[in-house]
PDB file of C-alpha atoms and ligand atoms in Angstrom:
ATOM      1  CA  MET A  15     126.776 127.136 114.748  1.00 96.00           C
ATOM      2  CA  LYS A  16     129.253 126.769 117.468  1.00 98.00           C
ATOM      3  CA  ILE A  17     132.030 129.607 117.885  1.00 98.00           C
ATOM      4  CA  GLY A  18     135.289 129.257 120.010  1.00 98.00           C
ATOM      5  CA  ILE A  19     136.052 132.419 121.577  1.00 98.00           C
ATOM      6  CA  ILE A  20     139.667 131.952 123.436  1.00 99.00           C
ATOM      7  CA  GLY A  21     141.556 134.900 125.374  1.00 98.00           C
ATOM      8  CA  ALA A  22     144.903 134.164 127.698  1.00 99.00           C
ATOM      9  CA  MET A  23     144.075 135.967 130.623  1.00 98.00           C
ATOM     10  CA  ARG A  24     141.034 135.990 132.420  1.00 98.00           C
ATOM     11  CA  GLU A  25     140.979 139.718 132.054  1.00 98.00           C
ATOM     12  CA  GLU A  26     140.519 139.254 128.734  1.00 98.00           C
ATOM     13  CA  ILE A  27     137.751 137.234 128.073  1.00 98.00           C
ATOM     14  CA  ILE A  28     135.578 138.697 131.563  1.00 98.00           C
ATOM     15  CA  PRO A  29     134.004 141.658 129.232  1.00 98.00           C
ATOM     16  CA  LEU A  30     133.054 139.027 126.542  1.00 98.00           C
ATOM     17  CA  LEU A  31     131.576 137.174 130.144  1.00 98.00           C
ATOM     18  CA  GLU A  32     129.667 140.648 131.175  1.00 97.00           C
ATOM     19  CA  ILE A  33     128.446 141.112 127.077  1.00 96.00           C
ATOM     20  CA  PHE A  34     127.012 137.698 126.985  1.00 95.00           C
ATOM     21  CA  GLY A  35     125.815 137.581 130.549  1.00 94.00           C
ATOM     22  CA  LYS A  36     124.226 133.454 130.704  1.00 93.00           C
ATOM     23  CA  TYR A  37     126.684 131.109 130.617  1.00 97.00           C
ATOM     24  CA  GLU A  38     127.464 127.503 131.399  1.00 98.00           C
ATOM     25  CA  GLU A  39     130.381 126.040 132.749  1.00 98.00           C
ATOM     26  CA  ILE A  40     132.337 123.133 131.691  1.00 98.00           C
ATOM     27  CA  SER A  41     135.517 121.825 133.165  1.00 98.00           C
ATOM     28  CA  LEU A  42     138.180 120.134 130.716  1.00 98.00           C
ATOM     29  CA  GLY A  43     142.348 120.279 131.015  1.00 97.00           C
ATOM     30  CA  GLY A  44     142.667 122.730 133.150  1.00 97.00           C
ATOM     31  CA  ASN A  45     140.734 125.484 131.537  1.00 98.00           C
ATOM     32  CA  ILE A  46     137.100 126.113 132.243  1.00 98.00           C
ATOM     33  CA  PHE A  47     134.669 126.633 129.385  1.00 98.00           C
ATOM     34  CA  TYR A  48     131.951 129.146 129.619  1.00 98.00           C
ATOM     35  CA  CYS A  49     129.473 127.712 127.248  1.00 98.00           C
ATOM     36  CA  VAL A  50     126.564 130.228 126.035  1.00 98.00           C
ATOM     37  CA  SER A  51     123.723 129.800 124.348  1.00 97.00           C
ATOM     38  CA  TYR A  52     123.064 132.887 121.830  1.00 97.00           C
ATOM     39  CA  LYS A  53     120.887 133.387 118.677  1.00 94.00           C
ATOM     40  CA  ASP A  54     120.327 129.295 117.325  1.00 93.00           C
ATOM     41  CA  SER A  55     124.112 128.765 118.300  1.00 97.00           C
ATOM     42  CA  GLU A  56     126.319 128.064 121.040  1.00 98.00           C
ATOM     43  CA  ILE A  57     129.708 129.770 121.964  1.00 98.00           C
ATOM     44  CA  TYR A  58     132.616 128.449 123.758  1.00 98.00           C
ATOM     45  CA  ILE A  59     134.898 131.118 125.593  1.00 98.00           C
ATOM     46  CA  ALA A  60     137.609 130.098 127.709  1.00 98.00           C
ATOM     47  CA  TYR A  61     141.153 131.769 129.254  1.00 98.00           C
ATOM     48  CA  SER A  62     143.746 129.119 127.968  1.00 98.00           C
ATOM     49  CA  LYS A  63     146.566 130.779 130.207  1.00 98.00           C
ATOM     50  CA  ILE A  64     149.494 132.662 129.077  1.00 99.00           C
ATOM     51  CA  GLY A  65     151.867 131.113 126.513  1.00 98.00           C
ATOM     52  CA  LYS A  66     151.622 128.420 123.525  1.00 98.00           C
ATOM     53  CA  VAL A  67     151.543 125.353 124.761  1.00 98.00           C
ATOM     54  CA  HIS A  68     148.188 126.834 126.636  1.00 98.00           C
ATOM     55  CA  SER A  69     146.274 128.075 124.335  1.00 99.00           C
ATOM     56  CA  ALA A  70     147.256 125.570 121.703  1.00 98.00           C
ATOM     57  CA  LEU A  71     145.547 122.931 124.164  1.00 98.00           C
ATOM     58  CA  THR A  72     142.159 125.535 124.656  1.00 98.00           C
ATOM     59  CA  ALA A  73     141.892 126.113 120.636  1.00 99.00           C
ATOM     60  CA  SER A  74     142.504 121.412 120.265  1.00 98.00           C
ATOM     61  CA  SER A  75     139.991 121.304 122.841  1.00 98.00           C
ATOM     62  CA  MET A  76     137.157 123.980 121.301  1.00 98.00           C
ATOM     63  CA  ILE A  77     137.757 122.334 118.225  1.00 98.00           C
ATOM     64  CA  LEU A  78     138.189 118.657 118.539  1.00 98.00           C
ATOM     65  CA  TYR A  79     135.875 117.755 122.176  1.00 98.00           C
ATOM     66  CA  PHE A  80     133.388 120.811 122.072  1.00 98.00           C
ATOM     67  CA  LYS A  81     133.112 121.033 118.241  1.00 98.00           C
ATOM     68  CA  CYS A  82     133.865 124.307 117.220  1.00 98.00           C
ATOM     69  CA  GLU A  83     133.769 125.383 113.810  1.00 98.00           C
ATOM     70  CA  LYS A  84     135.334 128.862 114.109  1.00 98.00           C
ATOM     71  CA  ILE A  85     137.900 130.138 116.311  1.00 98.00           C
ATOM     72  CA  ILE A  86     138.246 133.943 117.435  1.00 98.00           C
ATOM     73  CA  PHE A  87     141.057 134.920 119.687  1.00 99.00           C
ATOM     74  CA  SER A  88     140.315 138.161 121.756  1.00 98.00           C
ATOM     75  CA  GLY A  89     143.146 140.001 123.381  1.00 98.00           C
ATOM     76  CA  VAL A  90     146.005 142.438 123.735  1.00 98.00           C
ATOM     77  CA  ALA A  91     149.665 142.942 122.072  1.00 98.00           C
ATOM     78  CA  GLY A  92     152.600 144.686 122.512  1.00 98.00           C
ATOM     79  CA  GLY A  93     152.628 147.250 119.435  1.00 98.00           C
ATOM     80  CA  LEU A  94     156.075 146.908 117.504  1.00 98.00           C
ATOM     81  CA  ARG A  95     154.853 149.240 114.532  1.00 96.00           C
ATOM     82  CA  GLN A  96     155.388 152.991 115.072  1.00 95.00           C
ATOM     83  CA  ASP A  97     151.776 153.823 114.042  1.00 95.00           C
ATOM     84  CA  LEU A  98     150.480 151.456 116.463  1.00 98.00           C
ATOM     85  CA  LYS A  99     149.110 152.727 119.647  1.00 98.00           C
ATOM     86  CA  VAL A 100     147.710 151.638 122.883  1.00 98.00           C
ATOM     87  CA  GLY A 101     144.104 150.995 122.265  1.00 98.00           C
ATOM     88  CA  ASP A 102     144.451 150.056 118.947  1.00 98.00           C
ATOM     89  CA  LEU A 103     143.252 146.877 117.701  1.00 98.00           C
ATOM     90  CA  MET A 104     144.159 144.942 114.977  1.00 98.00           C
ATOM     91  CA  ILE A 105     143.669 141.662 113.017  1.00 98.00           C
ATOM     92  CA  ALA A 106     146.747 139.306 112.036  1.00 98.00           C
ATOM     93  CA  THR A 107     146.963 138.523 108.698  1.00 98.00           C
ATOM     94  CA  LYS A 108     149.414 136.165 109.450  1.00 98.00           C
ATOM     95  CA  LEU A 109     151.379 134.580 112.520  1.00 99.00           C
ATOM     96  CA  CYS A 110     154.897 132.819 113.130  1.00 99.00           C
ATOM     97  CA  GLN A 111     156.397 131.713 116.060  1.00 99.00           C
ATOM     98  CA  HIS A 112     159.375 134.023 116.799  1.00 98.00           C
ATOM     99  CA  ASP A 113     161.172 131.753 119.270  1.00 98.00           C
ATOM    100  CA  VAL A 114     161.893 128.446 116.902  1.00 98.00           C
ATOM    101  CA  ASP A 115     165.045 128.639 116.153  1.00 98.00           C
ATOM    102  CA  ILE A 116     166.726 125.078 114.580  1.00 98.00           C
ATOM    103  CA  SER A 117     168.785 127.507 112.233  1.00 98.00           C
ATOM    104  CA  ALA A 118     171.889 125.132 113.421  1.00 98.00           C
ATOM    105  CA  PHE A 119     170.591 123.103 110.183  1.00 98.00           C
ATOM    106  CA  GLY A 120     170.317 125.794 108.430  1.00 98.00           C
ATOM    107  CA  HIS A 121     166.777 126.294 108.532  1.00 98.00           C
ATOM    108  CA  PRO A 122     165.224 129.986 108.526  1.00 98.00           C
ATOM    109  CA  LEU A 123     164.290 131.042 111.816  1.00 98.00           C
ATOM    110  CA  GLY A 124     160.856 130.602 112.718  1.00 98.00           C
ATOM    111  CA  PHE A 125     160.985 127.189 110.452  1.00 98.00           C
ATOM    112  CA  ILE A 126     159.554 123.692 111.543  1.00 98.00           C
ATOM    113  CA  PRO A 127     159.735 120.943 109.063  1.00 98.00           C
ATOM    114  CA  GLU A 128     156.709 120.033 107.386  1.00 98.00           C
ATOM    115  CA  SER A 129     155.260 123.272 108.687  1.00 98.00           C
ATOM    116  CA  LYS A 130     155.623 126.952 107.579  1.00 97.00           C
ATOM    117  CA  ILE A 131     156.933 130.019 108.780  1.00 98.00           C
ATOM    118  CA  TYR A 132     153.893 132.228 108.627  1.00 98.00           C
ATOM    119  CA  ILE A 133     150.178 130.640 108.967  1.00 98.00           C
ATOM    120  CA  GLN A 134     147.757 132.606 106.874  1.00 98.00           C
ATOM    121  CA  SER A 135     144.053 133.466 109.142  1.00 98.00           C
ATOM    122  CA  ASP A 136     141.073 132.980 107.372  1.00 98.00           C
ATOM    123  CA  PRO A 137     140.836 135.958 104.842  1.00 98.00           C
ATOM    124  CA  LYS A 138     137.036 135.278 104.783  1.00 97.00           C
ATOM    125  CA  LEU A 139     136.455 136.369 108.862  1.00 98.00           C
ATOM    126  CA  ASN A 140     139.162 139.049 108.438  1.00 98.00           C
ATOM    127  CA  GLU A 141     136.677 140.183 105.288  1.00 97.00           C
ATOM    128  CA  ILE A 142     133.758 139.858 108.047  1.00 97.00           C
ATOM    129  CA  ALA A 143     135.788 141.796 110.441  1.00 98.00           C
ATOM    130  CA  LYS A 144     136.523 144.307 108.162  1.00 98.00           C
ATOM    131  CA  SER A 145     132.852 144.839 107.040  1.00 97.00           C
ATOM    132  CA  VAL A 146     132.177 145.428 110.581  1.00 98.00           C
ATOM    133  CA  ALA A 147     134.734 148.134 110.975  1.00 98.00           C
ATOM    134  CA  LYS A 148     133.461 150.105 107.885  1.00 98.00           C
ATOM    135  CA  ARG A 149     129.837 149.648 109.421  1.00 96.00           C
ATOM    136  CA  TYR A 150     131.045 151.430 113.004  1.00 96.00           C
ATOM    137  CA  GLU A 151     133.459 153.477 111.394  1.00 97.00           C
ATOM    138  CA  PHE A 152     135.938 151.385 113.969  1.00 98.00           C
ATOM    139  CA  ASP A 153     139.985 152.512 112.546  1.00 98.00           C
ATOM    140  CA  LEU A 154     140.947 148.311 112.647  1.00 98.00           C
ATOM    141  CA  LYS A 155     144.640 147.831 111.766  1.00 98.00           C
ATOM    142  CA  GLU A 156     145.873 144.475 110.090  1.00 98.00           C
ATOM    143  CA  GLY A 157     149.368 143.258 110.474  1.00 98.00           C
ATOM    144  CA  ILE A 158     151.695 140.637 110.975  1.00 98.00           C
ATOM    145  CA  ILE A 159     151.819 139.031 114.529  1.00 99.00           C
ATOM    146  CA  ALA A 160     154.770 137.312 115.959  1.00 99.00           C
ATOM    147  CA  SER A 161     154.016 134.650 118.998  1.00 99.00           C
ATOM    148  CA  GLY A 162     156.665 133.202 121.129  1.00 98.00           C
ATOM    149  CA  ASP A 163     156.756 132.468 125.035  1.00 98.00           C
ATOM    150  CA  GLN A 164     158.366 135.480 125.806  1.00 98.00           C
ATOM    151  CA  PHE A 165     157.073 139.097 127.378  1.00 98.00           C
ATOM    152  CA  ILE A 166     158.948 141.154 125.008  1.00 98.00           C
ATOM    153  CA  ASN A 167     160.171 144.849 126.568  1.00 98.00           C
ATOM    154  CA  ASN A 168     163.142 145.825 125.029  1.00 96.00           C
ATOM    155  CA  ALA A 169     163.819 147.584 122.151  1.00 97.00           C
ATOM    156  CA  GLU A 170     166.650 145.374 120.970  1.00 97.00           C
ATOM    157  CA  LYS A 171     164.342 142.334 120.863  1.00 98.00           C
ATOM    158  CA  LYS A 172     161.707 144.616 119.308  1.00 98.00           C
ATOM    159  CA  GLN A 173     163.710 145.625 116.504  1.00 98.00           C
ATOM    160  CA  TRP A 174     165.051 142.094 116.423  1.00 98.00           C
ATOM    161  CA  LEU A 175     161.158 140.797 115.807  1.00 98.00           C
ATOM    162  CA  ILE A 176     160.626 143.422 112.974  1.00 98.00           C
ATOM    163  CA  GLU A 177     163.517 142.735 111.075  1.00 98.00           C
ATOM    164  CA  LYS A 178     163.581 139.078 111.274  1.00 98.00           C
ATOM    165  CA  PHE A 179     159.738 138.531 111.171  1.00 98.00           C
ATOM    166  CA  ASN A 180     158.478 141.662 109.750  1.00 98.00           C
ATOM    167  CA  ALA A 181     156.551 141.875 112.617  1.00 98.00           C
ATOM    168  CA  ASP A 182     153.701 144.568 113.335  1.00 98.00           C
ATOM    169  CA  ALA A 183     153.159 143.068 117.017  1.00 98.00           C
ATOM    170  CA  VAL A 184     154.009 141.072 119.337  1.00 99.00           C
ATOM    171  CA  GLU A 185     151.780 138.509 121.832  1.00 99.00           C
ATOM    172  CA  MET A 186     152.731 134.716 123.423  1.00 99.00           C
ATOM    173  CA  GLU A 187     149.641 132.903 121.536  1.00 98.00           C
ATOM    174  CA  GLY A 188     148.329 133.970 118.547  1.00 98.00           C
ATOM    175  CA  ALA A 189     150.528 131.490 116.671  1.00 99.00           C
ATOM    176  CA  SER A 190     149.696 128.220 118.244  1.00 98.00           C
ATOM    177  CA  VAL A 191     146.477 128.685 117.733  1.00 99.00           C
ATOM    178  CA  ALA A 192     147.000 129.358 114.296  1.00 99.00           C
ATOM    179  CA  VAL A 193     148.811 126.022 113.925  1.00 98.00           C
ATOM    180  CA  VAL A 194     146.271 123.970 115.567  1.00 98.00           C
ATOM    181  CA  CYS A 195     143.282 125.516 113.545  1.00 98.00           C
ATOM    182  CA  ASP A 196     145.482 125.338 110.269  1.00 98.00           C
ATOM    183  CA  LEU A 197     146.354 121.654 110.729  1.00 98.00           C
ATOM    184  CA  LEU A 198     142.680 121.000 111.836  1.00 98.00           C
ATOM    185  CA  GLN A 199     141.385 123.306 109.311  1.00 98.00           C
ATOM    186  CA  VAL A 200     138.774 125.202 111.133  1.00 98.00           C
ATOM    187  CA  PRO A 201     138.870 129.323 110.112  1.00 98.00           C
ATOM    188  CA  PHE A 202     140.144 131.652 112.658  1.00 98.00           C
ATOM    189  CA  CYS A 203     141.008 135.350 113.213  1.00 98.00           C
ATOM    190  CA  ILE A 204     142.983 136.480 115.949  1.00 98.00           C
ATOM    191  CA  PHE A 205     142.131 139.926 117.333  1.00 98.00           C
ATOM    192  CA  ARG A 206     144.412 141.770 119.536  1.00 98.00           C
ATOM    193  CA  SER A 207     144.508 145.471 121.368  1.00 98.00           C
ATOM    194  CA  ILE A 208     147.537 146.858 122.134  1.00 98.00           C
ATOM    195  CA  SER A 209     148.253 147.192 125.556  1.00 98.00           C
ATOM    196  CA  ASP A 210     151.905 148.415 125.280  1.00 98.00           C
ATOM    197  CA  SER A 211     154.822 148.884 122.779  1.00 98.00           C
ATOM    198  CA  ALA A 212     157.071 146.419 123.988  1.00 98.00           C
ATOM    199  CA  ASP A 213     159.800 148.491 124.993  1.00 97.00           C
ATOM    200  CA  GLY A 214     161.242 148.977 128.352  1.00 97.00           C
ATOM    201  CA  GLN A 215     157.630 151.002 129.576  1.00 97.00           C
ATOM    202  CA  ALA A 216     155.738 147.551 128.521  1.00 98.00           C
ATOM    203  CA  ASP A 217     155.335 146.050 131.607  1.00 98.00           C
ATOM    204  CA  VAL A 218     154.125 149.493 133.188  1.00 98.00           C
ATOM    205  CA  SER A 219     151.980 150.118 130.426  1.00 98.00           C
ATOM    206  CA  PHE A 220     150.541 146.433 130.377  1.00 98.00           C
ATOM    207  CA  ASP A 221     149.719 146.399 133.791  1.00 98.00           C
ATOM    208  CA  GLU A 222     147.670 150.241 132.792  1.00 98.00           C
ATOM    209  CA  PHE A 223     146.261 149.170 129.721  1.00 98.00           C
ATOM    210  CA  LEU A 224     145.354 145.408 130.690  1.00 98.00           C
ATOM    211  CA  ASP A 225     141.727 145.973 131.002  1.00 98.00           C
ATOM    212  CA  SER A 226     140.578 148.972 128.543  1.00 98.00           C
ATOM    213  CA  SER A 227     142.420 147.344 125.980  1.00 98.00           C
ATOM    214  CA  ALA A 228     141.042 143.784 126.581  1.00 98.00           C
ATOM    215  CA  ARG A 229     137.741 145.637 126.503  1.00 98.00           C
ATOM    216  CA  ILE A 230     138.062 147.099 123.053  1.00 98.00           C
ATOM    217  CA  SER A 231     139.136 143.421 121.646  1.00 98.00           C
ATOM    218  CA  ALA A 232     135.986 141.823 123.286  1.00 98.00           C
ATOM    219  CA  ASN A 233     133.407 144.644 122.364  1.00 98.00           C
ATOM    220  CA  PHE A 234     134.503 144.175 119.029  1.00 98.00           C
ATOM    221  CA  VAL A 235     134.699 140.350 118.503  1.00 98.00           C
ATOM    222  CA  LYS A 236     131.161 140.482 120.016  1.00 98.00           C
ATOM    223  CA  ASN A 237     129.725 142.542 116.799  1.00 97.00           C
ATOM    224  CA  MET A 238     131.739 140.122 114.709  1.00 97.00           C
ATOM    225  CA  VAL A 239     130.140 137.431 116.124  1.00 98.00           C
ATOM    226  CA  ASP A 240     126.383 138.836 115.252  1.00 97.00           C
ATOM    227  CA  THR A 241     127.852 139.523 111.759  1.00 97.00           C
ATOM    228  CA  LEU A 242     128.919 136.101 111.592  1.00 96.00           C
ATOM    229  CA  LEU A 243     125.552 134.501 112.586  1.00 96.00           C
ATOM    230  CA  GLN A 244     123.861 136.672 110.891  1.00 93.00           C
ATOM    231  CA  GLN A 245     125.482 135.716 107.330  1.00 90.00           C
ATOM    232  CA  ASP A 246     124.810 132.086 108.866  1.00 82.00           C
ATOM    233  CA  ASN A 247     121.690 132.284 108.594  1.00 73.00           C
ATOM    234  CA  LEU A 248     121.609 134.198 105.077  1.00 68.00           C
TER     235      LEU A 248
HETATM  236  N1  SAH B 330     150.768 140.116 133.662  1.00 84.13           N
HETATM  237  C1  SAH B 330     151.036 139.110 133.711  1.00 84.13           C
HETATM  238  C2  SAH B 330     151.634 138.766 132.501  1.00 84.13           C
HETATM  239  C3  SAH B 330     151.436 138.886 131.249  1.00 84.13           C
HETATM  240  S1  SAH B 330     151.980 138.491 129.652  1.00 84.13           S
HETATM  241  C4  SAH B 330     151.430 138.025 135.025  1.00 84.13           C
HETATM  242  O1  SAH B 330     151.732 139.167 135.646  1.00 84.13           O
HETATM  243  O2  SAH B 330     150.670 137.014 135.297  1.00 84.13           O
HETATM  244  C5  SAH B 330     151.639 139.131 128.764  1.00 84.13           C
HETATM  245  C6  SAH B 330     150.650 138.712 127.914  1.00 84.13           C
HETATM  246  O3  SAH B 330     149.616 139.592 127.180  1.00 84.13           O
HETATM  247  C7  SAH B 330     150.382 137.395 126.942  1.00 84.13           C
HETATM  248  O4  SAH B 330     149.002 137.096 127.356  1.00 84.13           O
HETATM  249  C8  SAH B 330     150.994 137.843 125.592  1.00 84.13           C
HETATM  250  O5  SAH B 330     150.093 137.870 124.690  1.00 84.13           O
HETATM  251  C9  SAH B 330     150.358 139.366 125.417  1.00 84.13           C
HETATM  252  N2  SAH B 330     151.120 140.695 125.396  1.00 84.13           N
HETATM  253  C10 SAH B 330     150.911 141.930 125.584  1.00 84.13           C
HETATM  254  N3  SAH B 330     152.430 142.649 125.413  1.00 84.13           N
HETATM  255  C11 SAH B 330     153.094 142.482 125.244  1.00 84.13           C
HETATM  256  C12 SAH B 330     154.379 141.842 124.756  1.00 84.13           C
HETATM  257  N4  SAH B 330     155.050 142.705 125.035  1.00 84.13           N
HETATM  258  N5  SAH B 330     155.069 140.957 124.522  1.00 84.13           N
HETATM  259  C13 SAH B 330     154.667 139.721 124.909  1.00 84.13           C
HETATM  260  N6  SAH B 330     153.416 139.273 125.195  1.00 84.13           N
HETATM  261  C14 SAH B 330     152.891 140.733 125.426  1.00 84.13           C
END
């Protein structure tokens, strides 16, 4: 099987490269794809750079050029829901683009004609994630992720995201990866560990917890990959 693992920032994939150890480097479209041979499979790991455009390109490259059959995103996010604390890990049930606004034409916020507001992540991959969490007695949260090309660090905007999109966490890449995978019909799942609470202290919290939260996500993703490959061999 070929699996693609995407992070947005270098810090989000470093723990994965450390875990897998040996890799080949392939440059394409401004990204380096770290190719790991693992248990008769190939795993492509890359950080896209921040934002929806970059992550869409990376997901497209993984699928169309490297022929990845599953896409996993591993990274950090701002928590919107009260019970999401720094270090908590969540999977996205569905994702939306909170910065899409053509409401001037009567469309709902986040809606693009011939598309949809929310893209569902793959239920089978999410089930595997939950089974991994159960096995390790890990408290894996789930919820709606809103993505946009903005770092959210104010209480008003945070409340707006909750009210308009019912969002539980906010980040800058998940929904674009979701759109690409959905259109190209490749199963995907999005893991995000909370680095901040998208409030007035979000930038300070992000800087403090980026590395530790990224590691929490990466460690879980490694277990996820092991389970995925095990099931593939059954
Ligand atoms: N400190 C970085 C910028 C980080 S942008 C620099 O100076 O280059 C935040 C990154 O983490 C994005 O990739 C986004 O997906 C995620 N993220 C974490 N908390 C977020 C928040 N509160 N709002 C939006 N994105 C957030």
